[in-house]
mmCIF file of C-alpha atoms in Angstrom:
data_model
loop_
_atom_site.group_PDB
_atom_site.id
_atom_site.type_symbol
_atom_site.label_atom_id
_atom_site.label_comp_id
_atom_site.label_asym_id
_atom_site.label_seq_id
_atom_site.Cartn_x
_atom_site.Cartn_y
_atom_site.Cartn_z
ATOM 1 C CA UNK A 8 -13.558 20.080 1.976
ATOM 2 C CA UNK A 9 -13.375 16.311 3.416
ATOM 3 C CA UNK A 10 -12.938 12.704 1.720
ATOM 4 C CA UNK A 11 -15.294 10.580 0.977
ATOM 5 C CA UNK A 12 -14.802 7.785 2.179
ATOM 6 C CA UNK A 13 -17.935 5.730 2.342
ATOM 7 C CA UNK A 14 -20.764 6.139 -0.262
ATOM 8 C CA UNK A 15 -23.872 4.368 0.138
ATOM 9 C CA UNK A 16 -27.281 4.750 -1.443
ATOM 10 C CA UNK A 17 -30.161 3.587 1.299
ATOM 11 C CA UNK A 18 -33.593 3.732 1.918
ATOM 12 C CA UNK A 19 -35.461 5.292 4.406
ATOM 13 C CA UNK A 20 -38.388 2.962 6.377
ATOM 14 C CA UNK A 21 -40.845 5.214 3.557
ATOM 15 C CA UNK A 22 -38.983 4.268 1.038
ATOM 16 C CA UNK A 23 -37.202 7.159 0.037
ATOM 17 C CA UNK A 24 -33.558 6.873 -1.242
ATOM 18 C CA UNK A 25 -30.683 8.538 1.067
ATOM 19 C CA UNK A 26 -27.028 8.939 0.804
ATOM 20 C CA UNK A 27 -25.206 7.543 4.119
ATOM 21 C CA UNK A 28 -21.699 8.969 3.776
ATOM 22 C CA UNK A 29 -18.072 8.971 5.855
ATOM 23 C CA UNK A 30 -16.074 11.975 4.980
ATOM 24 C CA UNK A 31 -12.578 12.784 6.642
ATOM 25 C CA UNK A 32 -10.404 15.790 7.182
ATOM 26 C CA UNK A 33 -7.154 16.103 8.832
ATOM 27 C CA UNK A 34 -8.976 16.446 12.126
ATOM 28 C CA UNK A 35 -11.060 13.232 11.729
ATOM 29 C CA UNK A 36 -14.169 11.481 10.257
ATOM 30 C CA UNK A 37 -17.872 12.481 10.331
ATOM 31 C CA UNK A 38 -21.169 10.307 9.377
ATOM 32 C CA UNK A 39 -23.363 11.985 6.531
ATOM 33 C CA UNK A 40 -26.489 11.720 5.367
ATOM 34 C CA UNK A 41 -28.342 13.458 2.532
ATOM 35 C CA UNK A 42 -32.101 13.003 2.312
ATOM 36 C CA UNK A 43 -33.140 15.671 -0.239
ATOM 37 C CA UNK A 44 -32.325 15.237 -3.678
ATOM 38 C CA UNK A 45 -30.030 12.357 -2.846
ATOM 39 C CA UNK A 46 -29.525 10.360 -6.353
ATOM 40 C CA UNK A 47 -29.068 13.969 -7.912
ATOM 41 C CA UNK A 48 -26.210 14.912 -5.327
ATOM 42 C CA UNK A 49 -25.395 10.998 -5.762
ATOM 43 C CA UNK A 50 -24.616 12.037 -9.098
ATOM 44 C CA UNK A 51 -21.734 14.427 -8.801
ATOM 45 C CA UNK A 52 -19.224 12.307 -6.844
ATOM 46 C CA UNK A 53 -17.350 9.032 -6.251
ATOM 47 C CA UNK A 54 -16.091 7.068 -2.899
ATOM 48 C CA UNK A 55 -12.447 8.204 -2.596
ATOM 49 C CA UNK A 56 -12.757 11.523 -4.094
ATOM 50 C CA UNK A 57 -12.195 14.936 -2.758
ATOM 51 C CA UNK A 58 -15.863 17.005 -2.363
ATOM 52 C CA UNK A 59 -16.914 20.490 -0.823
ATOM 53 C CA UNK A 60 -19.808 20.039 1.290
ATOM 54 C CA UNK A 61 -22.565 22.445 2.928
ATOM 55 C CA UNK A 62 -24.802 21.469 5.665
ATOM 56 C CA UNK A 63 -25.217 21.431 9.033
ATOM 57 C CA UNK A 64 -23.943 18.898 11.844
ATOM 58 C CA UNK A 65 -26.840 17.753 14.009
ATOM 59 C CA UNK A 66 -27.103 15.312 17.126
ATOM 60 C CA UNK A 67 -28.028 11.708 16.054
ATOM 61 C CA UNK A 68 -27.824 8.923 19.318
ATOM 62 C CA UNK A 69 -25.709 11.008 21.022
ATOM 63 C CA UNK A 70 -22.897 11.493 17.967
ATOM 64 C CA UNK A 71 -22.010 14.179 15.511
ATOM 65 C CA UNK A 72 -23.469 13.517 11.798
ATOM 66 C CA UNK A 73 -23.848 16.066 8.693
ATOM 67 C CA UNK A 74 -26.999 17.196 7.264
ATOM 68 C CA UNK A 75 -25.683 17.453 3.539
ATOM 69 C CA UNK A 76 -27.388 20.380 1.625
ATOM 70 C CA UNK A 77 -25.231 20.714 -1.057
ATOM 71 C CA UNK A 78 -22.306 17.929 -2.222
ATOM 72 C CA UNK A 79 -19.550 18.524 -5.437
ATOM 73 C CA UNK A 80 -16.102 16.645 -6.135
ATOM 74 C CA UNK A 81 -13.310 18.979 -6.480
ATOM 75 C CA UNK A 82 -12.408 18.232 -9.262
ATOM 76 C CA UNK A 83 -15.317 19.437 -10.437
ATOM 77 C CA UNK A 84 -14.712 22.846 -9.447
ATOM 78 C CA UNK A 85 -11.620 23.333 -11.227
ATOM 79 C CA UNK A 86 -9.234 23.385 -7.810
ATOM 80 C CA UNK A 87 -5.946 21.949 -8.512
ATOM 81 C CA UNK A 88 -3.556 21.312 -6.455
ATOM 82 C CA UNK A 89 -4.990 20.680 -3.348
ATOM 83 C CA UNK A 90 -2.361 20.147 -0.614
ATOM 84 C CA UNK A 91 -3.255 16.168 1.196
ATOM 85 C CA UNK A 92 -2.393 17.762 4.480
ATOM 86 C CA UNK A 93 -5.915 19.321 4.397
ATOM 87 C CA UNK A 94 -7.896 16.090 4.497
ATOM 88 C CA UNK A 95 -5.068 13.430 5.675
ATOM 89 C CA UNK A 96 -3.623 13.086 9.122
ATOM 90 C CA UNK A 97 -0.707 14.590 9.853
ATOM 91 C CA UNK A 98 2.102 14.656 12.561
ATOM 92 C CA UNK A 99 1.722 16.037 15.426
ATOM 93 C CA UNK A 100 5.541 17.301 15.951
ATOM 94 C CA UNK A 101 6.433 20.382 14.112
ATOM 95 C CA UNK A 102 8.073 19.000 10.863
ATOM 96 C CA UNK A 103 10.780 22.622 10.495
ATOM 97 C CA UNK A 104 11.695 20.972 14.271
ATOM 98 C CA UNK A 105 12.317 17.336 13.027
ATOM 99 C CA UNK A 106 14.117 18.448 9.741
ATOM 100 C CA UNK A 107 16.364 20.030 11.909
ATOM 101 C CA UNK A 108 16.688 16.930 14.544
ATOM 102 C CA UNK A 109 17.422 15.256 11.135
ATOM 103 C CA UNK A 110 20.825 17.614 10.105
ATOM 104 C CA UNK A 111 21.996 17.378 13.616
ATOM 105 C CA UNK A 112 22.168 13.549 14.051
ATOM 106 C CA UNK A 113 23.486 13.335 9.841
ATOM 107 C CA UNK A 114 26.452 15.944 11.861
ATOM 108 C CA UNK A 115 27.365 13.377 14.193
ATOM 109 C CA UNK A 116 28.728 10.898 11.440
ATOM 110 C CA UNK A 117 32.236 11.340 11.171
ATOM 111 C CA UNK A 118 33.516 9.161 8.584
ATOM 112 C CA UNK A 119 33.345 11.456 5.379
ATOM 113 C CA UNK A 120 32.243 9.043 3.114
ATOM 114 C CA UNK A 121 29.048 8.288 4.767
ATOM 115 C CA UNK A 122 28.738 11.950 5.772
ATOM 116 C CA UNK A 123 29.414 12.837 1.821
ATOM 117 C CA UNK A 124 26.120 10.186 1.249
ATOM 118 C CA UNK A 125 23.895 12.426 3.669
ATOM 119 C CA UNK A 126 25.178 15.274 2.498
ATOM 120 C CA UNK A 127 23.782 14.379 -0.835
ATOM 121 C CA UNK A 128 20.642 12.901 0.239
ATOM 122 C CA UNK A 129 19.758 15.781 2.482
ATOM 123 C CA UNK A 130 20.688 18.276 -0.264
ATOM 124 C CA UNK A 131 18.362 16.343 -2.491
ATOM 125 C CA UNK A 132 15.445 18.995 -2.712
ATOM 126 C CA UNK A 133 12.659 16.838 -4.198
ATOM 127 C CA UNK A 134 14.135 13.467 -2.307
ATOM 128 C CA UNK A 135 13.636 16.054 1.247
ATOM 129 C CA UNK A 136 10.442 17.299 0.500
ATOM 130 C CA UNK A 137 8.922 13.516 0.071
ATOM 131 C CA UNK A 138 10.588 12.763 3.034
ATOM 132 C CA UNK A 139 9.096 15.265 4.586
ATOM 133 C CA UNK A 140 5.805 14.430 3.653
ATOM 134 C CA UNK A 141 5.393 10.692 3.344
ATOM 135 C CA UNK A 142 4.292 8.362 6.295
ATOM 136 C CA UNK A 143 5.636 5.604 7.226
ATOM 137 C CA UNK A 144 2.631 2.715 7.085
ATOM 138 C CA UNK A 145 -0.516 2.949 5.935
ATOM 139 C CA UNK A 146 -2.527 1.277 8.833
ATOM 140 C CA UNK A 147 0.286 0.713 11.401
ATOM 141 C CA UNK A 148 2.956 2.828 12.935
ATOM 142 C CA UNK A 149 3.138 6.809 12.190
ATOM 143 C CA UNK A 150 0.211 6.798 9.485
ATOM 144 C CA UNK A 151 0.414 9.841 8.685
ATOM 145 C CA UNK A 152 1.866 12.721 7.096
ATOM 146 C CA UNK A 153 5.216 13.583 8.109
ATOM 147 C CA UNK A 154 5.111 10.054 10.000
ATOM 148 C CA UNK A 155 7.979 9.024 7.831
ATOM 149 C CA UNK A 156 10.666 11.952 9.496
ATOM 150 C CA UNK A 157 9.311 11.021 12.444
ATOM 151 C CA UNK A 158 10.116 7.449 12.725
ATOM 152 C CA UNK A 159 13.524 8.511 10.927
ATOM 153 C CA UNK A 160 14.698 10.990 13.467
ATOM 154 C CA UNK A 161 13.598 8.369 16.247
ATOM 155 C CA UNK A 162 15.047 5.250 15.045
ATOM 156 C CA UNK A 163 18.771 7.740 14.481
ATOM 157 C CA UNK A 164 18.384 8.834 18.011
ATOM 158 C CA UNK A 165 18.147 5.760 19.576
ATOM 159 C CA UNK A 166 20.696 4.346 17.192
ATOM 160 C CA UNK A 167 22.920 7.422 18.557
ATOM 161 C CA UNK A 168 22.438 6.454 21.802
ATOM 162 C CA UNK A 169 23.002 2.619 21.919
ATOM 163 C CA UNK A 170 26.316 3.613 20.582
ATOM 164 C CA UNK A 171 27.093 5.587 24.082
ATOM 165 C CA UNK A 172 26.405 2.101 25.614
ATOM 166 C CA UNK A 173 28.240 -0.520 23.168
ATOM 167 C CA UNK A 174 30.914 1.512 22.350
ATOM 168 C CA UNK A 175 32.295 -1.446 19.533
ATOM 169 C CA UNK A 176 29.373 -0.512 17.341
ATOM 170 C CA UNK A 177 30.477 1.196 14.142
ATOM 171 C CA UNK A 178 28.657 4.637 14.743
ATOM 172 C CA UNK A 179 29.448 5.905 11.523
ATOM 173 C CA UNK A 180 27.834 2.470 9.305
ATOM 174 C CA UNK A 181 24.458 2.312 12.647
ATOM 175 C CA UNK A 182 23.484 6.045 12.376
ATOM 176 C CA UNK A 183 23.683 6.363 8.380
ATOM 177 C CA UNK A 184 21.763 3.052 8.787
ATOM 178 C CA UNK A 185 19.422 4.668 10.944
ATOM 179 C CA UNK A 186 18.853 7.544 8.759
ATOM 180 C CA UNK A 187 18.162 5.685 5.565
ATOM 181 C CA UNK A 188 16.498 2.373 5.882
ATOM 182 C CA UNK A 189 13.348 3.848 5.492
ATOM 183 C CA UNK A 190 14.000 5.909 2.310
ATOM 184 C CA UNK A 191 12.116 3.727 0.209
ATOM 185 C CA UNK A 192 8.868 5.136 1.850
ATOM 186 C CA UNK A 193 9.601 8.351 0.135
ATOM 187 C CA UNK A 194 8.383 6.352 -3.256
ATOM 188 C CA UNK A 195 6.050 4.063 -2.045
ATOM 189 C CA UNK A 196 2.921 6.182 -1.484
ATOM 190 C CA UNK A 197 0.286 8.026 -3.754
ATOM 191 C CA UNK A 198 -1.891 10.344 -1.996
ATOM 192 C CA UNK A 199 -5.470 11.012 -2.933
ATOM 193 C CA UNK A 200 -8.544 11.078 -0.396
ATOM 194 C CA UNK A 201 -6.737 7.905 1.325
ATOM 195 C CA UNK A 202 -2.986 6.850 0.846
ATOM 196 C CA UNK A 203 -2.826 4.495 -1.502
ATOM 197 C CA UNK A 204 0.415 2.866 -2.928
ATOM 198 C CA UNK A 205 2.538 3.820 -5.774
ATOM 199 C CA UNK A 206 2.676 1.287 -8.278
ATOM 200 C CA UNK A 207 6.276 1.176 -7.682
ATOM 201 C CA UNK A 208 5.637 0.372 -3.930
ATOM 202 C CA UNK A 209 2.688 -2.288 -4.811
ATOM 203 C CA UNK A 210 5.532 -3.963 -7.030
ATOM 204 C CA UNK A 211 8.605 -3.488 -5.273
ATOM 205 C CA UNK A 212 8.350 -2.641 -1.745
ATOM 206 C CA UNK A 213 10.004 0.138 0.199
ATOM 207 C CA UNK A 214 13.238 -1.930 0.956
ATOM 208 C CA UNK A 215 13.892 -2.563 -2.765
ATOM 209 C CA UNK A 216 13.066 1.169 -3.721
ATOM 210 C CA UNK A 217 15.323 1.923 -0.775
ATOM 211 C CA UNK A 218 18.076 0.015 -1.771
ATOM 212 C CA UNK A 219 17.409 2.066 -5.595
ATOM 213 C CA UNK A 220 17.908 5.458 -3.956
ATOM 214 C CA UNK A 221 21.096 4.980 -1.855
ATOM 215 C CA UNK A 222 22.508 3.281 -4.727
ATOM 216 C CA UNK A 223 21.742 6.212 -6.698
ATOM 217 C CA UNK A 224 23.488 8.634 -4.575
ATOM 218 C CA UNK A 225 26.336 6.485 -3.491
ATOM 219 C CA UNK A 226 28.942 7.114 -5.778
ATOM 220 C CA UNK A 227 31.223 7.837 -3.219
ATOM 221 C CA UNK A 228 31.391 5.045 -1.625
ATOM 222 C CA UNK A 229 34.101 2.045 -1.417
ATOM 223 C CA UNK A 230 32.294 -1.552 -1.772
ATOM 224 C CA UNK A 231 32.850 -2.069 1.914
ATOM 225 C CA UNK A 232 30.949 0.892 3.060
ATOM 226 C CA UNK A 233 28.372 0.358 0.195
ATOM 227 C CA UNK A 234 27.144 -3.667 1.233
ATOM 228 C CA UNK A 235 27.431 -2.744 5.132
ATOM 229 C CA UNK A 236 25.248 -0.124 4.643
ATOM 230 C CA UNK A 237 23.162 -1.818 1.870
ATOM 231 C CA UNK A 238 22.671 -4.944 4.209
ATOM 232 C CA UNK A 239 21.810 -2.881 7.114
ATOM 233 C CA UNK A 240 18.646 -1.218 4.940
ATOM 234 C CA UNK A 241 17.455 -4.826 3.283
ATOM 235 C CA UNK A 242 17.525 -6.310 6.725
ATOM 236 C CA UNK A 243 15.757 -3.861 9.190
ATOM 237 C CA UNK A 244 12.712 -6.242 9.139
ATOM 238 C CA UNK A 245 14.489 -8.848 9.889
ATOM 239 C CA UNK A 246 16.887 -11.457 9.099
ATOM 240 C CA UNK A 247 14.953 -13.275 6.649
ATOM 241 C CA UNK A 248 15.469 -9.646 4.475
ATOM 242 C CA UNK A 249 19.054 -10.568 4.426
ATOM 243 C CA UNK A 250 20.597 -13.648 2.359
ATOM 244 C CA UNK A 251 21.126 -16.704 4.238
ATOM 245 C CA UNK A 252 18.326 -15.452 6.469
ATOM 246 C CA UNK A 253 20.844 -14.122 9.161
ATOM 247 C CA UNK A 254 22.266 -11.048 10.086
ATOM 248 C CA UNK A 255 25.783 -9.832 8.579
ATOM 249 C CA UNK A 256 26.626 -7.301 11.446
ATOM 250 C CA UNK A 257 25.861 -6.146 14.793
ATOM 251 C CA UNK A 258 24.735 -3.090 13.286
ATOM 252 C CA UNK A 259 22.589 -4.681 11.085
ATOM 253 C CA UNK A 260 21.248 -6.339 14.313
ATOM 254 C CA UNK A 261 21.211 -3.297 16.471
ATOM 255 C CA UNK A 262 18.702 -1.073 13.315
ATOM 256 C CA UNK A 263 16.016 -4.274 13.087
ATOM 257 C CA UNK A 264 15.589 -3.978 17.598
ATOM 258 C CA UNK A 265 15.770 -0.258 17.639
ATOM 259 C CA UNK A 266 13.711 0.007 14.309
ATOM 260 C CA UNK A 267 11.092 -2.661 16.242
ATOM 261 C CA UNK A 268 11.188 -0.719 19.142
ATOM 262 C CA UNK A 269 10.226 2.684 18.072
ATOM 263 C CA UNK A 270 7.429 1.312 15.625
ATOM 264 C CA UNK A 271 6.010 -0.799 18.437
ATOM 265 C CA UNK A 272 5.896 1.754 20.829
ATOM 266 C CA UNK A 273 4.504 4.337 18.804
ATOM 267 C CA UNK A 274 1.901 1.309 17.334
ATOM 268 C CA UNK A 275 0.915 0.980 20.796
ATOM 269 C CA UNK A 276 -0.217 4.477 22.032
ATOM 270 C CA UNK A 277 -1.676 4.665 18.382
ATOM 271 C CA UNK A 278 -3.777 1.283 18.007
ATOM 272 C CA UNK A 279 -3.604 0.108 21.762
ATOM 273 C CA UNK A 280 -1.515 -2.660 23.296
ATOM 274 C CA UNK A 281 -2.757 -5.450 20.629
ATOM 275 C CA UNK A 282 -1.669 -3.054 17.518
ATOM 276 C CA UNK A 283 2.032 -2.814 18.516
ATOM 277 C CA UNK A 284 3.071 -5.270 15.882
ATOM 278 C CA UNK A 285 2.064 -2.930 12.735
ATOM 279 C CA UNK A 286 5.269 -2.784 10.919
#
C-alpha cells in the first residue's frame, strides 16, 4: 500500500498513453509507471489517495521505478481504518521511550498548580494519543509522525537544563512552558496520503488552538500563573506573538531561544545547513 502522490497521464514517443506516478510509504518514495491498460488503471484512483499496487521494481538510469500491473484506491476495497504510520514518516525514537521522557520532566515541576495542569493534560487520553501522533511542521522541523513528542520532550529538557545554569528562572512557569507551547499541533493536522491541515489549523494556527486547550484544562490556576504561562505559549515564535511586540518574562525569552534552537538543529541534519530556519 503507498500514496499517490503524483499522477500523470503521458505519452510514450509511439504514442501510447502511460501513467508516470510517485507513490510513498513510511520508508520513502518510488517513481511508477504503468504502460498496459493505463487510462483503465487511470480510472480507479486519484493523486492523494491511498492505493494497493502489484508490480515489479526494475532498474531505469541507474534508479529504482515500479512496473505497475495492477493499481486500486483503498477505499475501494472496503479497508477502513488504515493506520497513517503505514505510508507517512515517522520518528525514529521509540515513542513508549519519549512518553516516558515526557512524565519524568512533567515530575520535576514542583509548584502544584502547574503540576495539577500536567497532571490533567497528560491524563487526557485522546489529548495524549494526538500528541503522540502529530508532527510538528509539515515541511520543516520533525515532519513526521511522532515529531510533535519529540520536539516537546527536547525543548523541556533543555528548558530543564538552562535552569541548572540561571538559577533566577522560574522552573516551575519555563518547564510547563516547555511542555505545552506546542499543544496546538495536536489539532492542527489532518492526515490522509500527505498531512494536510485541519481546518481549524488553516484558520487559527497552532498558537491560538494552543492557547484553547490550556485554557480548557486550567481551571486550577490563579490569573498569575494562567497569563505567565499563557504569554510564554503565544510568544515562543517570537516577540511579535506577544502584545506590544516584546517579551513579558525571561521565561518567555528563554522558550522562543531554546524552542529556536532545537527546531534549527534538528532542521539542519533534516534539510541541510540552508533549511535550519523551518519553523
Amino acid at each position: 500500500m503507498f500514496a499517490c502522490l503524483r499522477k500523470d497521464r503521458l505519452f510514450t514517443r509511439t504514442g501510447s498513453p502511460y501513467l508516470a506516478l510517485e507513490l510513498r510509504d513510511r520508508s520513502g518514495t518510488i517513481a511508477a509507471r504503468a504502460f498496459q491498460r493505463a487510462d483503465e488503471l487511470a480510472g480507479r484512483f486519484e493523486r492523494g489517495e491511498l492505493v494497493r499496487v502489484s508490480g515489479r521494481v526494475e532498474r531505469f538510469r541507474e534508479q529504482p521505478v515500479l512496473e505497475v500491473a495492477d493499481i486500486v484506491s483503498v477505499g475501494d476495497t472496503g479497508s477502513g481504518g488504515v493506520d497513517p504510520a503505514q505510508f507517512l514518516p515517522t520518528a525514529y525514537r521509540d515513542l513508549d521511550e519519549l512518553d516516558g521522557f515526557l512524565e519524568h520532566l512533567a515530575r520535576e515541576v514542583g509548584d502544584r498548580r502547574f503540576a495539577g495542569l500536567l497532571e490533567e493534560l497528560l491524563g487526557d487520553i485522546a489529548l495524549r494519543a494526538e500528541w503522540r501522533r502529530a508532527p510538528c511542521t509539515r515541511a520543516g522541523h520533525h515532519a513526521y509522525l511522532g515529531g510533535l513528542l519529540e520536539h516537546t520532550v527536547a525543548v523541556a529538557t533543555l528548558a530543564l537544563e538552562v535552569c541548572q545554569l540561571h538559577v533566577r528562572l522560574n522552573q516551575d512557569l519555563l518547564l510547563t512552558a516547555a511542555i505545552v507551547h506546542d499543544l496546538g499541533r495536536t489539532r492542527e493536522f489532518v492526515y490522509g496520503a500527505e498531512i494536510g491541515l485541519s481546518e481549524e489549523g488553516r484558520l487559527l494556527g497552532h498558537l491560538v488552538i494552543g492557547e484553547r486547550i490550556v485554557s480548557e484544562h486550567a481551571g486550577m490556576l490563579d490569573d498569575q500563573r494562567r497569563l505567565a504561562l499563557l504569554h510564554c505559549l503565544l510568544s515562543h515564535h517570537g516577540p511579535a506573538g506577544a502584545p506590544g511586540g516584546r517579551f513579558a518574562s525571561v521565561e518567555a525569552l528563554t522558550l522562543y531561544r531554546l524552542n529556536a534552537l532545537d527546531a534549527s538543529v534538528k532542521g539542519a541534519f533534516e534539510h541541510g545547513l540552508g533549511g535550519e530556519e523551518r519553523h
